[in-house]
mmCIF file of C-alpha atoms and ligand atoms in Angstrom:
data_model
loop_
_atom_site.group_PDB
_atom_site.id
_atom_site.type_symbol
_atom_site.label_atom_id
_atom_site.label_comp_id
_atom_site.label_asym_id
_atom_site.label_seq_id
_atom_site.Cartn_x
_atom_site.Cartn_y
_atom_site.Cartn_z
ATOM 1 C CA UNK A 1 -94.203 125.455 201.134
ATOM 2 C CA UNK A 2 -90.657 123.874 200.223
ATOM 3 C CA UNK A 3 -89.928 122.586 196.988
ATOM 4 C CA UNK A 4 -87.222 120.313 196.807
ATOM 5 C CA UNK A 5 -85.881 120.291 193.450
ATOM 6 C CA UNK A 6 -84.654 116.892 192.596
ATOM 7 C CA UNK A 7 -82.924 117.186 189.318
ATOM 8 C CA UNK A 8 -82.354 119.054 185.961
ATOM 9 C CA UNK A 9 -85.367 119.296 183.907
ATOM 10 C CA UNK A 10 -85.430 116.655 180.921
ATOM 11 C CA UNK A 11 -86.256 117.096 177.357
ATOM 12 C CA UNK A 12 -89.434 114.717 176.613
ATOM 13 C CA UNK A 13 -90.211 112.927 173.133
ATOM 14 C CA UNK A 14 -92.866 114.560 171.243
ATOM 15 C CA UNK A 15 -95.404 112.102 169.992
ATOM 16 C CA UNK A 16 -96.516 112.481 166.561
ATOM 17 C CA UNK A 17 -100.006 112.104 165.001
ATOM 18 C CA UNK A 18 -100.409 108.242 164.443
ATOM 19 C CA UNK A 19 -99.140 107.467 167.945
ATOM 20 C CA UNK A 20 -102.008 106.377 170.220
ATOM 21 C CA UNK A 21 -101.780 108.351 173.267
ATOM 22 C CA UNK A 22 -102.562 111.344 171.134
ATOM 23 C CA UNK A 23 -106.100 110.049 170.643
ATOM 24 C CA UNK A 24 -106.878 108.904 174.213
ATOM 25 C CA UNK A 25 -109.064 110.633 176.799
ATOM 26 C CA UNK A 26 -106.689 111.678 179.229
ATOM 27 C CA UNK A 27 -107.251 110.688 182.871
ATOM 28 C CA UNK A 28 -107.741 113.156 185.790
ATOM 29 C CA UNK A 29 -104.643 114.082 188.037
ATOM 30 C CA UNK A 30 -105.705 112.746 191.583
ATOM 31 C CA UNK A 31 -101.954 113.201 193.160
ATOM 32 C CA UNK A 32 -100.314 116.644 193.584
ATOM 33 C CA UNK A 33 -96.904 115.227 194.703
ATOM 34 C CA UNK A 34 -93.361 115.837 193.664
ATOM 35 C CA UNK A 35 -93.368 113.281 191.005
ATOM 36 C CA UNK A 36 -96.039 115.536 189.290
ATOM 37 C CA UNK A 37 -94.151 118.872 189.899
ATOM 38 C CA UNK A 38 -91.264 117.159 188.228
ATOM 39 C CA UNK A 39 -93.033 115.759 185.196
ATOM 40 C CA UNK A 40 -94.089 119.315 184.862
ATOM 41 C CA UNK A 41 -91.011 120.826 184.927
ATOM 42 C CA UNK A 42 -89.852 118.504 182.101
ATOM 43 C CA UNK A 43 -93.269 119.255 180.054
ATOM 44 C CA UNK A 44 -92.481 123.056 180.261
ATOM 45 C CA UNK A 45 -88.469 122.793 179.399
ATOM 46 C CA UNK A 46 -89.752 120.669 176.526
ATOM 47 C CA UNK A 47 -92.201 123.221 175.498
ATOM 48 C CA UNK A 48 -89.383 125.869 175.484
ATOM 49 C CA UNK A 49 -86.887 123.491 173.698
ATOM 50 C CA UNK A 50 -89.115 123.156 170.830
ATOM 51 C CA UNK A 51 -90.580 126.496 170.502
ATOM 52 C CA UNK A 52 -94.139 125.983 171.310
ATOM 53 C CA UNK A 53 -96.383 128.242 173.069
ATOM 54 C CA UNK A 54 -98.317 125.027 174.664
ATOM 55 C CA UNK A 55 -97.670 121.574 175.070
ATOM 56 C CA UNK A 56 -100.263 118.910 176.703
ATOM 57 C CA UNK A 57 -99.083 115.698 178.398
ATOM 58 C CA UNK A 58 -100.394 113.453 176.009
ATOM 59 C CA UNK A 59 -98.101 114.742 173.487
ATOM 60 C CA UNK A 60 -95.487 113.422 175.336
ATOM 61 C CA UNK A 61 -97.187 110.103 175.986
ATOM 62 C CA UNK A 62 -98.379 110.908 179.378
ATOM 63 C CA UNK A 63 -102.371 110.577 179.256
ATOM 64 C CA UNK A 64 -103.089 112.860 182.175
ATOM 65 C CA UNK A 65 -105.166 116.007 181.979
ATOM 66 C CA UNK A 66 -102.569 118.239 182.452
ATOM 67 C CA UNK A 67 -101.155 120.918 179.956
ATOM 68 C CA UNK A 68 -98.428 124.104 180.075
ATOM 69 C CA UNK A 69 -98.715 127.270 178.167
ATOM 70 C CA UNK A 70 -96.921 130.539 177.448
ATOM 71 C CA UNK A 71 -98.830 132.750 175.545
ATOM 72 C CA UNK A 72 -96.581 135.559 174.428
ATOM 73 C CA UNK A 73 -93.025 134.416 175.407
ATOM 74 C CA UNK A 74 -91.728 134.220 171.683
ATOM 75 C CA UNK A 75 -92.725 137.641 171.315
ATOM 76 C CA UNK A 76 -89.632 140.154 171.124
ATOM 77 C CA UNK A 77 -88.527 141.073 174.525
ATOM 78 C CA UNK A 78 -91.201 138.867 176.228
ATOM 79 C CA UNK A 79 -90.144 137.155 179.298
ATOM 80 C CA UNK A 80 -91.090 133.565 179.857
ATOM 81 C CA UNK A 81 -94.164 133.152 182.189
ATOM 82 C CA UNK A 82 -95.187 129.210 181.965
ATOM 83 C CA UNK A 83 -98.623 128.388 183.390
ATOM 84 C CA UNK A 84 -99.834 125.149 184.066
ATOM 85 C CA UNK A 85 -103.207 123.792 184.063
ATOM 86 C CA UNK A 86 -104.410 120.587 185.754
ATOM 87 C CA UNK A 87 -107.799 119.068 185.278
ATOM 88 C CA UNK A 88 -109.016 121.656 183.304
ATOM 89 C CA UNK A 89 -112.767 122.756 182.395
ATOM 90 C CA UNK A 90 -114.149 125.281 180.243
ATOM 91 C CA UNK A 91 -117.225 126.411 181.903
ATOM 92 C CA UNK A 92 -118.205 129.444 179.643
ATOM 93 C CA UNK A 93 -117.743 129.979 176.090
ATOM 94 C CA UNK A 94 -118.831 132.675 173.783
ATOM 95 C CA UNK A 95 -118.017 134.526 170.100
ATOM 96 C CA UNK A 96 -115.652 132.948 167.414
ATOM 97 C CA UNK A 97 -112.344 133.795 166.287
ATOM 98 C CA UNK A 98 -110.382 132.158 163.263
ATOM 99 C CA UNK A 99 -106.725 131.796 163.674
ATOM 100 C CA UNK A 100 -103.905 130.098 162.023
ATOM 101 C CA UNK A 101 -102.894 126.942 164.299
ATOM 102 C CA UNK A 102 -99.874 124.320 164.139
ATOM 103 C CA UNK A 103 -99.008 121.722 166.359
ATOM 104 C CA UNK A 104 -96.052 120.065 167.737
ATOM 105 C CA UNK A 105 -97.608 116.776 167.097
ATOM 106 C CA UNK A 106 -98.760 117.393 163.445
ATOM 107 C CA UNK A 107 -95.384 118.429 161.752
ATOM 108 C CA UNK A 108 -95.593 120.764 158.797
ATOM 109 C CA UNK A 109 -99.273 121.634 158.816
ATOM 110 C CA UNK A 110 -100.775 125.014 159.384
ATOM 111 C CA UNK A 111 -104.522 125.675 158.874
ATOM 112 C CA UNK A 112 -107.009 128.387 159.937
ATOM 113 C CA UNK A 113 -109.253 126.852 162.951
ATOM 114 C CA UNK A 114 -112.478 128.689 164.267
ATOM 115 C CA UNK A 115 -112.815 128.448 167.872
ATOM 116 C CA UNK A 116 -114.766 130.311 170.627
ATOM 117 C CA UNK A 117 -113.237 133.781 171.321
ATOM 118 C CA UNK A 118 -113.859 134.226 174.800
ATOM 119 C CA UNK A 119 -113.837 131.637 177.509
ATOM 120 C CA UNK A 120 -114.120 131.142 181.145
ATOM 121 C CA UNK A 121 -112.234 128.122 182.840
ATOM 122 C CA UNK A 122 -111.711 126.239 185.993
ATOM 123 C CA UNK A 123 -108.347 124.535 186.726
ATOM 124 C CA UNK A 124 -105.952 123.442 189.383
ATOM 125 C CA UNK A 125 -102.524 124.444 189.877
ATOM 126 C CA UNK A 126 -99.533 122.390 190.719
ATOM 127 C CA UNK A 127 -100.671 122.159 194.502
ATOM 128 C CA UNK A 128 -104.190 121.406 193.635
ATOM 129 C CA UNK A 129 -105.261 124.671 194.509
ATOM 130 C CA UNK A 130 -108.441 126.045 192.284
ATOM 131 C CA UNK A 131 -107.911 128.306 189.486
ATOM 132 C CA UNK A 132 -110.664 130.399 187.683
ATOM 133 C CA UNK A 133 -109.741 132.567 184.944
ATOM 134 C CA UNK A 134 -110.892 134.305 181.392
ATOM 135 C CA UNK A 135 -109.172 134.240 178.239
ATOM 136 C CA UNK A 136 -109.958 136.214 175.014
ATOM 137 C CA UNK A 137 -108.604 135.993 171.472
ATOM 138 C CA UNK A 138 -105.135 134.326 171.267
ATOM 139 C CA UNK A 139 -105.348 132.955 174.532
ATOM 140 C CA UNK A 140 -108.361 131.607 174.484
ATOM 141 C CA UNK A 141 -107.501 129.761 171.037
ATOM 142 C CA UNK A 142 -104.247 128.339 172.636
ATOM 143 C CA UNK A 143 -106.155 127.087 175.630
ATOM 144 C CA UNK A 144 -108.823 125.388 173.441
ATOM 145 C CA UNK A 145 -105.876 123.626 171.338
ATOM 146 C CA UNK A 146 -104.414 122.316 174.444
ATOM 147 C CA UNK A 147 -107.641 121.481 175.996
ATOM 148 C CA UNK A 148 -108.498 119.216 172.673
ATOM 149 C CA UNK A 149 -105.302 117.240 173.510
ATOM 150 C CA UNK A 150 -106.667 116.247 176.734
ATOM 151 C CA UNK A 151 -109.858 114.554 174.807
ATOM 152 C CA UNK A 152 -107.754 113.116 172.378
ATOM 153 C CA UNK A 153 -108.662 115.862 169.566
ATOM 154 C CA UNK A 154 -106.167 117.335 167.275
ATOM 155 C CA UNK A 155 -106.674 120.634 165.302
ATOM 156 C CA UNK A 156 -106.791 118.839 162.268
ATOM 157 C CA UNK A 157 -109.859 117.104 163.252
ATOM 158 C CA UNK A 158 -111.605 120.644 163.127
ATOM 159 C CA UNK A 159 -110.640 121.182 159.197
ATOM 160 C CA UNK A 160 -113.115 120.042 156.292
ATOM 161 C CA UNK A 161 -112.673 116.782 154.886
ATOM 162 C CA UNK A 162 -110.992 117.927 151.901
ATOM 163 C CA UNK A 163 -108.430 120.053 153.742
ATOM 164 C CA UNK A 164 -107.942 117.066 156.145
ATOM 165 C CA UNK A 165 -107.366 114.420 153.257
ATOM 166 C CA UNK A 166 -104.626 116.919 151.704
ATOM 167 C CA UNK A 167 -102.877 117.336 154.892
ATOM 168 C CA UNK A 168 -103.253 113.550 155.620
ATOM 169 C CA UNK A 169 -101.233 112.775 152.498
ATOM 170 C CA UNK A 170 -98.698 115.168 153.664
ATOM 171 C CA UNK A 171 -98.697 113.845 156.850
ATOM 172 C CA UNK A 172 -98.148 110.175 156.020
ATOM 173 C CA UNK A 173 -95.439 111.187 153.531
ATOM 174 C CA UNK A 174 -93.628 112.968 156.707
ATOM 175 C CA UNK A 175 -94.352 109.796 158.565
ATOM 176 C CA UNK A 176 -92.616 107.966 155.696
ATOM 177 C CA UNK A 177 -89.793 110.045 155.564
ATOM 178 C CA UNK A 178 -88.997 110.018 159.488
ATOM 179 C CA UNK A 179 -90.426 106.825 160.213
ATOM 180 C CA UNK A 180 -91.713 108.786 163.495
ATOM 181 C CA UNK A 181 -94.080 106.337 164.760
ATOM 182 C CA UNK A 182 -93.088 103.465 162.050
ATOM 183 C CA UNK A 183 -96.690 103.558 160.831
ATOM 184 C CA UNK A 184 -99.088 106.063 158.874
ATOM 185 C CA UNK A 185 -102.228 107.396 159.832
ATOM 186 C CA UNK A 186 -105.189 105.185 158.920
ATOM 187 C CA UNK A 187 -108.372 107.856 159.101
HETATM 188 NI NI1 LIG B 201 -101.129 120.814 169.903
#
């Protein structure tokens, strides 16, 4: 299949907690066209430019069921191997893993979150072809973190109330300092 490269990838603006799109349920992708592929190029470029291991479409203000990941590219000598998951589902999960997480949309917050350590997933690639895969440990954590974004869930939602309140204060100070969205988070 011929992929016509229309232009250079663009750096997209990352939405910060408090932004409404981050809290919306993302919509399924139905058109697997050049516009989708151009968007995914931009999303992937933005993930690398912002030093992320994953980036979901709602984080750049696009409420669609799409995310990109590259689990190990930041490690020494690692080669970039971007992966895209469209309309993903988790069809099996097992075990528990606790890992420190951060998020490009939640600046300056790093906290341990417990998730499933072994998952089986289904999704579609950029041409709409079905994907079935298994992930364990760190890749499973990253997948679940990005998958949450498609449901309007942020990793701070998994924290205890006390930890959340502590970070909420810090986040609101950050928002005030940078005026990222022009407003504070309310709850
Ligand atoms: Ni995130």
